[in-house]
Coordinates of C-alpha atoms in Angstrom, one line a residue:
Chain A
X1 CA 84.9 88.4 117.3
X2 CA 83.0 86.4 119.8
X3 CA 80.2 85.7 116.8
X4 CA 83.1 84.5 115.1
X5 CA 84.7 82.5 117.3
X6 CA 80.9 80.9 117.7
X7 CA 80.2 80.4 113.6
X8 CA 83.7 79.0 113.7
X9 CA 82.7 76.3 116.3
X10 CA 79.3 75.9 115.1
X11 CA 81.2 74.7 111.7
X12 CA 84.3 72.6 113.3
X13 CA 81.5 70.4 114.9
X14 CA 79.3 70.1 112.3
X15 CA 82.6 69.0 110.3
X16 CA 83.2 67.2 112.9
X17 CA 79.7 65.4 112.7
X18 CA 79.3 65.0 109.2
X19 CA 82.8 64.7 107.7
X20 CA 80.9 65.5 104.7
X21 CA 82.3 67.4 101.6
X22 CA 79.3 69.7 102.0
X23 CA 79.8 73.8 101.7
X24 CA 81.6 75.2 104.2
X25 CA 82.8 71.7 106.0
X26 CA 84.9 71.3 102.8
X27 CA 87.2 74.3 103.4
X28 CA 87.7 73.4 106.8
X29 CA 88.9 69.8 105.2
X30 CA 91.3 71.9 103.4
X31 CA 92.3 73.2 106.3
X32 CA 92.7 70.8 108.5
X33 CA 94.9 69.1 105.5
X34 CA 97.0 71.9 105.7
X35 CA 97.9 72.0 109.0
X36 CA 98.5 68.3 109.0
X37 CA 101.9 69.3 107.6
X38 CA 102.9 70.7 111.0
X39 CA 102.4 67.8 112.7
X40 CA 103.6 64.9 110.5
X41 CA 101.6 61.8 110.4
X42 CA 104.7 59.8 111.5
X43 CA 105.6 62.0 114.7
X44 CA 105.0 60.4 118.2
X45 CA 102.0 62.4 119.6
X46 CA 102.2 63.5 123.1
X47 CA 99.9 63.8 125.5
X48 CA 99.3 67.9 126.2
X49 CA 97.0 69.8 128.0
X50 CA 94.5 71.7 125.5
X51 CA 95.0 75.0 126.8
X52 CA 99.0 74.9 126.7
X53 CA 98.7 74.3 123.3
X54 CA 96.3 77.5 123.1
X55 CA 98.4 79.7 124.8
X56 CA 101.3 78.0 122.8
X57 CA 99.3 79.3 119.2
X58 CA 99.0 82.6 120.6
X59 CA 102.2 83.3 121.2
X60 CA 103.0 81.5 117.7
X61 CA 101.0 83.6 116.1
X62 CA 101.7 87.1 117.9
X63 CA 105.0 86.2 117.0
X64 CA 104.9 86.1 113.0
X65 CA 105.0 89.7 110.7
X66 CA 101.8 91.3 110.5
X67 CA 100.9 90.3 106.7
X68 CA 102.0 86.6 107.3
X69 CA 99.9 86.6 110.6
X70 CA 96.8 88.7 109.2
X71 CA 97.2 85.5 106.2
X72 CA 97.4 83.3 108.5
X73 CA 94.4 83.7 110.9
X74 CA 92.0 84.4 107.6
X75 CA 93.2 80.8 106.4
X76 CA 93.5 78.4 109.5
X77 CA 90.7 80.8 111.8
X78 CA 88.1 82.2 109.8
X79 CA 88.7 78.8 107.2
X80 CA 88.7 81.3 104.2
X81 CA 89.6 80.1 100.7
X82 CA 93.1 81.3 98.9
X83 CA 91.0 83.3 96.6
X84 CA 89.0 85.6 99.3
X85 CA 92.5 86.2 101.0
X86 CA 94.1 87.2 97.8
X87 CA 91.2 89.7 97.5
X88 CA 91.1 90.9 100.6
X89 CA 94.5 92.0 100.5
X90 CA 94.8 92.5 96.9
X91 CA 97.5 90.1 96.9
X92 CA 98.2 87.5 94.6
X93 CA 96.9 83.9 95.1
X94 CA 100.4 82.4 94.4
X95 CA 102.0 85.1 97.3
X96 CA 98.9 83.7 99.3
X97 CA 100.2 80.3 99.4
X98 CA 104.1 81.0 100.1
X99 CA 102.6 83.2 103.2
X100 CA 101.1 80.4 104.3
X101 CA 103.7 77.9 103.7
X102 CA 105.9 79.7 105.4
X103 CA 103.8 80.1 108.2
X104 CA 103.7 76.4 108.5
X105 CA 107.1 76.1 108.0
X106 CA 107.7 78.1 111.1
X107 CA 105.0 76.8 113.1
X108 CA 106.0 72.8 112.6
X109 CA 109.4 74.1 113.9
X110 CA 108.0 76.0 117.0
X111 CA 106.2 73.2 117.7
X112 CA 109.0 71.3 117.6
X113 CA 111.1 73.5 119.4
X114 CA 108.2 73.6 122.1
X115 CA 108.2 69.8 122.3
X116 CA 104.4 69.5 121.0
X117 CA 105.7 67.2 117.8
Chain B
X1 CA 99.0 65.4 118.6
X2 CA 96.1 65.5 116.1
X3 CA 95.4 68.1 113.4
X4 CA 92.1 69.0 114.9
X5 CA 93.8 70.2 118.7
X6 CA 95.9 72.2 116.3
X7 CA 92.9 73.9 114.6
X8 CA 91.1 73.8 118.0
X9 CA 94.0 76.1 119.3
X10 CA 93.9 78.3 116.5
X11 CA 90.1 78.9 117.6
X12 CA 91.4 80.7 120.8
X13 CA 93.9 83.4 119.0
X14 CA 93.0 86.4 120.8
X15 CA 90.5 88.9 120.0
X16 CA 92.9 91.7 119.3
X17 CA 94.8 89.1 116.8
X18 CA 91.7 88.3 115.1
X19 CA 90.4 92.3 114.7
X20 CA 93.9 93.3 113.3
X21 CA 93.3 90.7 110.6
X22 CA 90.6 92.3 109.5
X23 CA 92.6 95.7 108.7
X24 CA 93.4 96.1 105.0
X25 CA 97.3 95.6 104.6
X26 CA 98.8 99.3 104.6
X27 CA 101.9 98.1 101.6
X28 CA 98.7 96.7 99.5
X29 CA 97.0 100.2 99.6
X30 CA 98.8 101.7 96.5
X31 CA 96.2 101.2 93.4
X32 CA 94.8 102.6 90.4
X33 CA 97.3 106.2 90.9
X34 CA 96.5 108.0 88.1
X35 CA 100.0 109.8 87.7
X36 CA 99.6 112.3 85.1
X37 CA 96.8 114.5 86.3
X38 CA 97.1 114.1 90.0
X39 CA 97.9 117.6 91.8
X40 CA 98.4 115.8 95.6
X41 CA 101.3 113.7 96.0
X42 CA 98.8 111.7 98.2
X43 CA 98.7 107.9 97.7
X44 CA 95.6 106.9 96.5
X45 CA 93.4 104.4 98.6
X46 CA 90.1 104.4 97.6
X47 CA 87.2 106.6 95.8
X48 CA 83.7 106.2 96.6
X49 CA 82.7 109.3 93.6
X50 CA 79.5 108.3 91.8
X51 CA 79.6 111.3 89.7
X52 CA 78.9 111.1 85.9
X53 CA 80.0 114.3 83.9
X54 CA 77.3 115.9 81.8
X55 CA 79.1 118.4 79.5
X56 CA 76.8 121.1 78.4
X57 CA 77.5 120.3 74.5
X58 CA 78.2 116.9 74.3
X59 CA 75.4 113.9 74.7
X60 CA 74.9 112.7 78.5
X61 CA 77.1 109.6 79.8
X62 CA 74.5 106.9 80.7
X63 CA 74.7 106.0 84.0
X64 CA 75.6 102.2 84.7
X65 CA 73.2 100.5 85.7
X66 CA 74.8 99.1 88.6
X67 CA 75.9 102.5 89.7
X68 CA 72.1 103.5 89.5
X69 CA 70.9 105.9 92.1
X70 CA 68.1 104.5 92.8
X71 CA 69.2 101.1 93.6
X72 CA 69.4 100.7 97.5
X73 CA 72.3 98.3 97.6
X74 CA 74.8 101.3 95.7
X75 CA 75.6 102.9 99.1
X76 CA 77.0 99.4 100.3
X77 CA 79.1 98.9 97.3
X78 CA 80.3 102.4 97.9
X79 CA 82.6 100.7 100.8
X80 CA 83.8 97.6 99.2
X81 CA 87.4 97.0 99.9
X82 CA 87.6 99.9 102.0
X83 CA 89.5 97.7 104.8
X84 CA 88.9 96.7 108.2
X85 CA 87.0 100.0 109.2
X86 CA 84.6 99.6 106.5
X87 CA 85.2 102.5 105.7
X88 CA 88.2 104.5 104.1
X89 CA 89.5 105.8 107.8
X90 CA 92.6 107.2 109.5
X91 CA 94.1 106.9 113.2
X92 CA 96.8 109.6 113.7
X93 CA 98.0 111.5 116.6
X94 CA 97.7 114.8 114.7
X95 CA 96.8 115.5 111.5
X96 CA 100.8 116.9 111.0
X97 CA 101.1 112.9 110.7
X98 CA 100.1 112.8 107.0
X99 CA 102.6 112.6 105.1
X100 CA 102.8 112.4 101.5
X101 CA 99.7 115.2 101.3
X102 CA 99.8 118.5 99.1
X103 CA 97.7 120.5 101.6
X104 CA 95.8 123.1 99.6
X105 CA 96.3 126.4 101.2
X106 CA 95.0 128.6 98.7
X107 CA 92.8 128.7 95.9
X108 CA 94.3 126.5 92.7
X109 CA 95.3 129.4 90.0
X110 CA 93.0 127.5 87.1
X111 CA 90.0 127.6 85.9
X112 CA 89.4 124.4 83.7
X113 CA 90.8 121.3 83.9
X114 CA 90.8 118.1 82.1
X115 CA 88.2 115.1 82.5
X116 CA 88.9 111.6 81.3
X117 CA 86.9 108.5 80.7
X118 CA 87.4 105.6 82.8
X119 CA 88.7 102.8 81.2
X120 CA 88.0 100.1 83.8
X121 CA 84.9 100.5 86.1
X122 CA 82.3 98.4 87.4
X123 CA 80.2 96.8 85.0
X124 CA 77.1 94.6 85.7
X125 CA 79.2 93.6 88.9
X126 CA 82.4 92.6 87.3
X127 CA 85.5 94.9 87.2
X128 CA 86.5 94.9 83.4
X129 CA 89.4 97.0 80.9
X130 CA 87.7 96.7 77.9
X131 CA 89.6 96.3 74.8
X132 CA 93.0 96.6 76.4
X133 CA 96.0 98.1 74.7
X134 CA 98.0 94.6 74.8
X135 CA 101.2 95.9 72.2
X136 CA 101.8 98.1 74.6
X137 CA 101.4 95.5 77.8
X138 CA 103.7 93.4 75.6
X139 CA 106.2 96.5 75.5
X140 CA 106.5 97.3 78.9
X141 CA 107.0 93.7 79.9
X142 CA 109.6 93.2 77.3
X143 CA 111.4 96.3 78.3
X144 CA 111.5 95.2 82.1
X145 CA 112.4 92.3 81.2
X146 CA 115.6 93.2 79.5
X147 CA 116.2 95.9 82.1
X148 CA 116.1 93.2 85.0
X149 CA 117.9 90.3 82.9
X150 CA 114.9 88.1 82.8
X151 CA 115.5 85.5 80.1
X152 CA 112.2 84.1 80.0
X153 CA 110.8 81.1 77.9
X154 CA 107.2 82.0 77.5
X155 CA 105.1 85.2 77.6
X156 CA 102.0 83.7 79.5
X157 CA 98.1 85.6 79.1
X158 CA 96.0 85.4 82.3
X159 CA 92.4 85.7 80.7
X160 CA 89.4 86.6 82.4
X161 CA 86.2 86.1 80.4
X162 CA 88.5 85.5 77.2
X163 CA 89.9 89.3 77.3
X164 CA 93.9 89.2 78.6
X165 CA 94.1 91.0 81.5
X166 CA 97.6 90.3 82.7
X167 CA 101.0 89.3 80.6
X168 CA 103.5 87.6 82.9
X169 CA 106.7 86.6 82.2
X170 CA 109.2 84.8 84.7
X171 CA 112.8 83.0 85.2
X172 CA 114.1 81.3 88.3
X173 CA 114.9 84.5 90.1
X174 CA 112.3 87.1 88.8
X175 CA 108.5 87.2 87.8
X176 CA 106.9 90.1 85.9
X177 CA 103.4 90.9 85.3
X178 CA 101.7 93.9 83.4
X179 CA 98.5 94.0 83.8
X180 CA 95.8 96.1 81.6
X181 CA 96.0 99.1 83.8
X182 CA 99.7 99.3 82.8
X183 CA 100.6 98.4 86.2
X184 CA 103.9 96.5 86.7
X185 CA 104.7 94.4 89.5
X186 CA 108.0 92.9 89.8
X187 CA 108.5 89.8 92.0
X188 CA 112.0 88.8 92.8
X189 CA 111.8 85.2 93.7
X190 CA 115.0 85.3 95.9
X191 CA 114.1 88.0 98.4
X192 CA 117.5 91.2 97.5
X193 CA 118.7 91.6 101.2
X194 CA 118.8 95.5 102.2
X195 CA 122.2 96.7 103.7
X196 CA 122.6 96.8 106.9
X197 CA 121.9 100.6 107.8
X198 CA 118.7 100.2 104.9
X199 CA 115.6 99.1 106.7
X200 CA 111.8 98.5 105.6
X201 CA 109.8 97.3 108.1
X202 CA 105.9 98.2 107.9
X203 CA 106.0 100.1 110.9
X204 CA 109.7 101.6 110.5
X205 CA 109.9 105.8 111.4
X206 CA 109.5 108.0 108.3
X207 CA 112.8 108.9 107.9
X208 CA 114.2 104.8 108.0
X209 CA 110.8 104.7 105.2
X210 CA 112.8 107.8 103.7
X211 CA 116.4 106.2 103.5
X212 CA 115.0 103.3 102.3
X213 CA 113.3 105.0 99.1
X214 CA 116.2 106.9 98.9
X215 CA 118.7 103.8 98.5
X216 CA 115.8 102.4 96.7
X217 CA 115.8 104.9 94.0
X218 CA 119.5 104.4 93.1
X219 CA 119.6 100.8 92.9
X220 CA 116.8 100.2 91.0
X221 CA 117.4 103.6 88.4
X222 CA 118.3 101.2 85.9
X223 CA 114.7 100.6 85.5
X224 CA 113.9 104.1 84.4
X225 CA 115.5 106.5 82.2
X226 CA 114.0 110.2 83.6
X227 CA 114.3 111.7 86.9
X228 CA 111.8 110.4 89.8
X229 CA 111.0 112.2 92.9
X230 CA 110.9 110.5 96.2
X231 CA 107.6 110.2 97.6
X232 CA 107.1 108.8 101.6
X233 CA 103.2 108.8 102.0
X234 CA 101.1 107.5 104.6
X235 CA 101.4 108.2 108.8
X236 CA 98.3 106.2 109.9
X237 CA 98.9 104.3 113.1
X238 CA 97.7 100.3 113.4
X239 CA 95.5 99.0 116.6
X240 CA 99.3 98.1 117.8
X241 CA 100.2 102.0 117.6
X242 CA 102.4 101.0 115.0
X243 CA 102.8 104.1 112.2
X244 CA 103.5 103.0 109.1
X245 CA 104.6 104.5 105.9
X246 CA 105.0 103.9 102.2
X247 CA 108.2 104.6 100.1
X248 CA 107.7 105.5 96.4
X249 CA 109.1 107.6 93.5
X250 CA 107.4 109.6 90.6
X251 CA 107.6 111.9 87.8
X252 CA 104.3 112.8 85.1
X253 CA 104.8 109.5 83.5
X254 CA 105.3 106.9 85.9
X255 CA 105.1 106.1 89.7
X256 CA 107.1 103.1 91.5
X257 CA 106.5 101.6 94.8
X258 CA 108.9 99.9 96.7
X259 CA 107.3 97.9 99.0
X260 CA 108.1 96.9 102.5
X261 CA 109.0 93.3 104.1
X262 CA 107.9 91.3 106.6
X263 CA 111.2 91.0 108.1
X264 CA 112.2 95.0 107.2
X265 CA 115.5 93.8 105.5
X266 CA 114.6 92.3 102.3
X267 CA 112.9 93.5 99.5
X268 CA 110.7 91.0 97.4
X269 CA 108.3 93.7 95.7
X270 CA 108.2 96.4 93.6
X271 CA 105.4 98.4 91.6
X272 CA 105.7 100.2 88.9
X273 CA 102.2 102.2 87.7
X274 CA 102.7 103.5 84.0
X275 CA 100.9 107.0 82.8
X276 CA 97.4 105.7 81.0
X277 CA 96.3 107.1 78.2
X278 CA 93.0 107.9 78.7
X279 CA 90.4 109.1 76.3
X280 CA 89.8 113.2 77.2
X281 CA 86.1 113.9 77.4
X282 CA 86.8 117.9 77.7
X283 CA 87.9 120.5 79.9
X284 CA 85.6 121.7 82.0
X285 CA 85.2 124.5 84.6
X286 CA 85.9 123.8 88.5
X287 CA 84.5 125.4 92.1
X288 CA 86.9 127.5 94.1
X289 CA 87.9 126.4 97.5
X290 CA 85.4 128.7 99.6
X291 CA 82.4 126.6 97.4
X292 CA 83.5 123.5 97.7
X293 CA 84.0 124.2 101.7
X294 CA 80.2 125.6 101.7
X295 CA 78.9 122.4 99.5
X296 CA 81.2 120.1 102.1
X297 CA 79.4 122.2 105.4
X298 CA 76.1 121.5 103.3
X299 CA 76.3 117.9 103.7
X300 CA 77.3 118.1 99.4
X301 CA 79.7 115.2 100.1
X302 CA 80.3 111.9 98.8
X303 CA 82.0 109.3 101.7
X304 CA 82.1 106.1 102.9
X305 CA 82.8 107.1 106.4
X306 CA 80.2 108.1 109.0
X307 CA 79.3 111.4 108.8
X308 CA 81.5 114.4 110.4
X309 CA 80.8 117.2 112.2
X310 CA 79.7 119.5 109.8
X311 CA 81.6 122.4 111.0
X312 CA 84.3 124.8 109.9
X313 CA 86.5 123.5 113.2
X314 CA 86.4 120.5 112.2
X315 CA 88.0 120.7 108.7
X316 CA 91.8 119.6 109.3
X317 CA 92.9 120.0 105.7
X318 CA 92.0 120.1 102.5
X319 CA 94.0 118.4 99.2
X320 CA 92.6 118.3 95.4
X321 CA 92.9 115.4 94.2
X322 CA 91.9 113.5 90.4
X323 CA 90.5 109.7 91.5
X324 CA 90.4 106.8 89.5
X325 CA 88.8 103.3 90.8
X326 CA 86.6 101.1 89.6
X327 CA 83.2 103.0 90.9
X328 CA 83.9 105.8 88.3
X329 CA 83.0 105.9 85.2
X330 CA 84.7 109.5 84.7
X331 CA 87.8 110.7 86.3
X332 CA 87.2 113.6 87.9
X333 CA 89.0 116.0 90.5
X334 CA 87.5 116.3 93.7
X335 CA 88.2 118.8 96.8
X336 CA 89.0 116.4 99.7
X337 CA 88.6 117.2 102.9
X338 CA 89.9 115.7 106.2
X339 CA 87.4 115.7 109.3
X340 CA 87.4 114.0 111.8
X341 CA 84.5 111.1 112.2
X342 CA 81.3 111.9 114.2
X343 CA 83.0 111.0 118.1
X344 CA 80.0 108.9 118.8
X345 CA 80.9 106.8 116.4
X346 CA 84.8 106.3 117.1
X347 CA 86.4 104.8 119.3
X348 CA 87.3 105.5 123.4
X349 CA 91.2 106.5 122.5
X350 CA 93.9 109.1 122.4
X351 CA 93.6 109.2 118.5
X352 CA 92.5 111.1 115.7
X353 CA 90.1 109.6 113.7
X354 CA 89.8 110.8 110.1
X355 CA 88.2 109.8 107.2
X356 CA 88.3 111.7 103.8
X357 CA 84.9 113.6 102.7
X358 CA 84.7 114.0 98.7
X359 CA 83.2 117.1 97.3
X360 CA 83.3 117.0 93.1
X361 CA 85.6 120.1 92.0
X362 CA 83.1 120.2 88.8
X363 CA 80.2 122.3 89.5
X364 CA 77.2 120.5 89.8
X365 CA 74.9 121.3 86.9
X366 CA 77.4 119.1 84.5
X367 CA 77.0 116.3 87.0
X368 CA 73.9 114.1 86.0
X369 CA 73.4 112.1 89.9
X370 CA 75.0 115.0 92.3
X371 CA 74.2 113.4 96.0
X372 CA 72.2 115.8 98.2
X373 CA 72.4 114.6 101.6
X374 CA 75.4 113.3 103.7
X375 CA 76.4 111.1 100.6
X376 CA 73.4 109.9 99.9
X377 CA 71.2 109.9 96.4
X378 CA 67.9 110.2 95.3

């Protein structure tokens, strides 16, 4: 998990350098798109500490059922596509995506409740 | 707040979070149960039997080419989808928490039994049902459909290298799809709420698993027109020392699953798996117990786990068992025992960790690539 955490990095700052459509920065632009949802482009942004919102996601995510959270983390940590989730627990892609629009139903609203939005 | 702190805070989950993702989803372990012929009530999970029948009288079954012995890269394909362990494995407190299992206790009282050919297995890398029976895909879905009330518009074909391998049909409330393994999977679109004393949580106690297929088996016998038997499988326990089980009916023609929800008081998915009609190759002979237990102790053993103790002591149970999955070109019965996995290679805790060691019931000379080490070929 530490390896993965590292990849993960490794990938966020090249996306973050690069901003290029390029494999692997692209599904992290998907990502990032996603989540974007949560937040809402409209909402007054507040000035948090980093690691409050960390410890904030944790309990977020300890929080959901254990298929919605096991979806979640394979989209929004490891950054994989609909298709390898649906595989990996033999799902189908269209369950996939209500998991996960759930899940970012819930979290805009914890965030909300937790007055990050 | 910007999208990246959000996705920057996702990077911190905790480890534990992030290894239980990588666990295969227990409710998503119920696939390819081939009904008719299967002597254990066991759920099947997954087969890793390379075996190819080579009947005495009959021409020899080419091997597949991508099932070829010699090719190094077969033993990794042996543990595809075989979930977070990487390998088909159990965690349980004591092996009494199987449930679901016929245990075998003596030897079977026959001598022959049936061997069928595969109608979907790996082919040149792609998992394909050739030439599938699509009247009777059509039937099934047009029999649910009426059963359930689904007035749908359009009978949609999901295509897959231009041969259908899925009809779906759908209304505001319902989906149905049949796919080419006559596998039915019934989606209800608004979530039917369990009463309150009805509960099917993933890691709910056998008997709340129990009730619910119970309660299950009497709302839903409108779907069915012969008797089912109730079926609770599973018993594993989850990094969280959660136990889980799976609720399920069956008779010799068909096998349901009712899944469990999220929230343990909805249900939103149900399974139906429909007898195949698979082509019979022939009826061949089988291996008693005591030979298939001296095969096993010879390392005669097909696995994707690491490799057991090879030791009378360390055989917790034995079931017999016909597998079907998409590595096997033949389906086959196999004597399967339960060990426990080598201890250097589990982990530091209070469990018992098993994994399931495959020995061919068929004796060996009508199997063209019989292993002979540990699971390994030539």
């Amino acid at each position: 998990m530490f390896l993965a955490k590292i990849t993960r990095n490794l990938a966020f700052d090249k996306y973050r350098r690069s901003k290029a459509e390029k494999r692997g920065a692209h599904e992290i632009s998907l990502v990032l798109d996603e989540l974007s949802e949560c937040i809402g482009e409209s909402s007054t942004e507040k000035e948090i500490h980093q690691r409050q919102l960390n410890e904030a996601m944790n309990h977020f995510v300890k929080q959901l059922p254990l298929r919605e959270r096991s979806v979640f983390i394979r989209r929004y940590f490891f950054a994989e596509s609909i298709e390898e989730i649906a595989a990996k627990y033999e799902l189908k892609k269209n369950h996939v995506y209500v998991l996960l629009s759930r899940s970012r139903e819930k979290l805009k609203a914890y965030l909300q409740k937790e007055g990050y939005l | 707040m910007k999208k990246e702190d959000l996705f920057e805070a996702i990077g911190n989950i905790d480890d534990q979070l992030l290894m239980a993702s990588e666990q295969k989803l227990r409710s998503f372990r119920l696939k390819h149960v081939l009904i008719p012929i299967t002597l254990a009530g066991c759920a099947a999970a997954l087969i890793f039997a390379f075996a190819v029948i080579k009947p005495k009288d009959k021409p020899v079954i080419q091997v597949d080419p991508s099932l070829d012995a010699e090719e190094p890269l077969s033993t990794f394909e042996m543990s595809f989808g075989a979930g977070g362990m990487g390998f088909e494995g159990y965690s349980v407190k004591s092996i009494e928490d199987f449930k679901g299992v016929d245990w075998l206790t003596e030897d079977l009282e026959i001598e022959t039994v049936p061997v069928y050919q595969n109608i979907e297995f790996l082919h040149e890398g792609i998992s394909t049902v050739l030439n599938p029976d699509l009247d009777r895909m059509k039937a099934i879905i047009d029999d649910l459909a009426q059963r359930l009330n689904v007035d749908y518009e359009e009978l949609v074909a999901r295509e897959d290298n231009d041969i259908i391998y899925a009809y779906e049909v759908s209304d505001s409330k319902i989906s149905i799809e049949v796919n080419s393994l006559m596998e039915a999977e019934i989606n209800f679109k608004e979530e039917l709420v369990l009463p309150e004393n009805i509960h099917n949580g993933y890691d709910d106690s056998y008997e709340e698993i129990a009730a619910y297929g119970e309660y299950c088996m009497d709302e839903f016998s409108y779907l069915w027109d012969e008797e089912l038997k109730l079926v609770v499988s599973g018993g594993d326990y989850n990094i969280y020392d959660e136990q889980s089980f799976d609720a399920g009916a069956q008779n010799d023609k068909m096998k349901v699953s009712f899944c469990g929800s999220d929230t343990g008081d909805t249900i939103w998915l149900m399974r139906i798996f429909y007898l195949m009609e698979y082509e019979k190759i022939g009826d061949y002979p089988i291996i008693d117990l005591e030979e298939a237990t001296s095969l096993l102790l010879e390392g005669q053993f097909v696995s994707s786990a690491p490799d057991p103790e090879l030791t009378e002591e360390n055989i917790y149970g034995v079931s017999f068992e016909y597998r079907s999955s998409i590595y096997d070109q033949t389906i086959m019965p196999y004597y399967v025992f339960y060990m426990e996995i080598d201890s250097e290679t589990q982990a530091e805790d209070d469990y018992l960790h098993i994994s399931r060691y495959y020995v061919p019931a068929i004796p060996k000379e009508y199997i063209s690539n019989w292993q002979t080490w540990m699971g390994q070929f030539n």
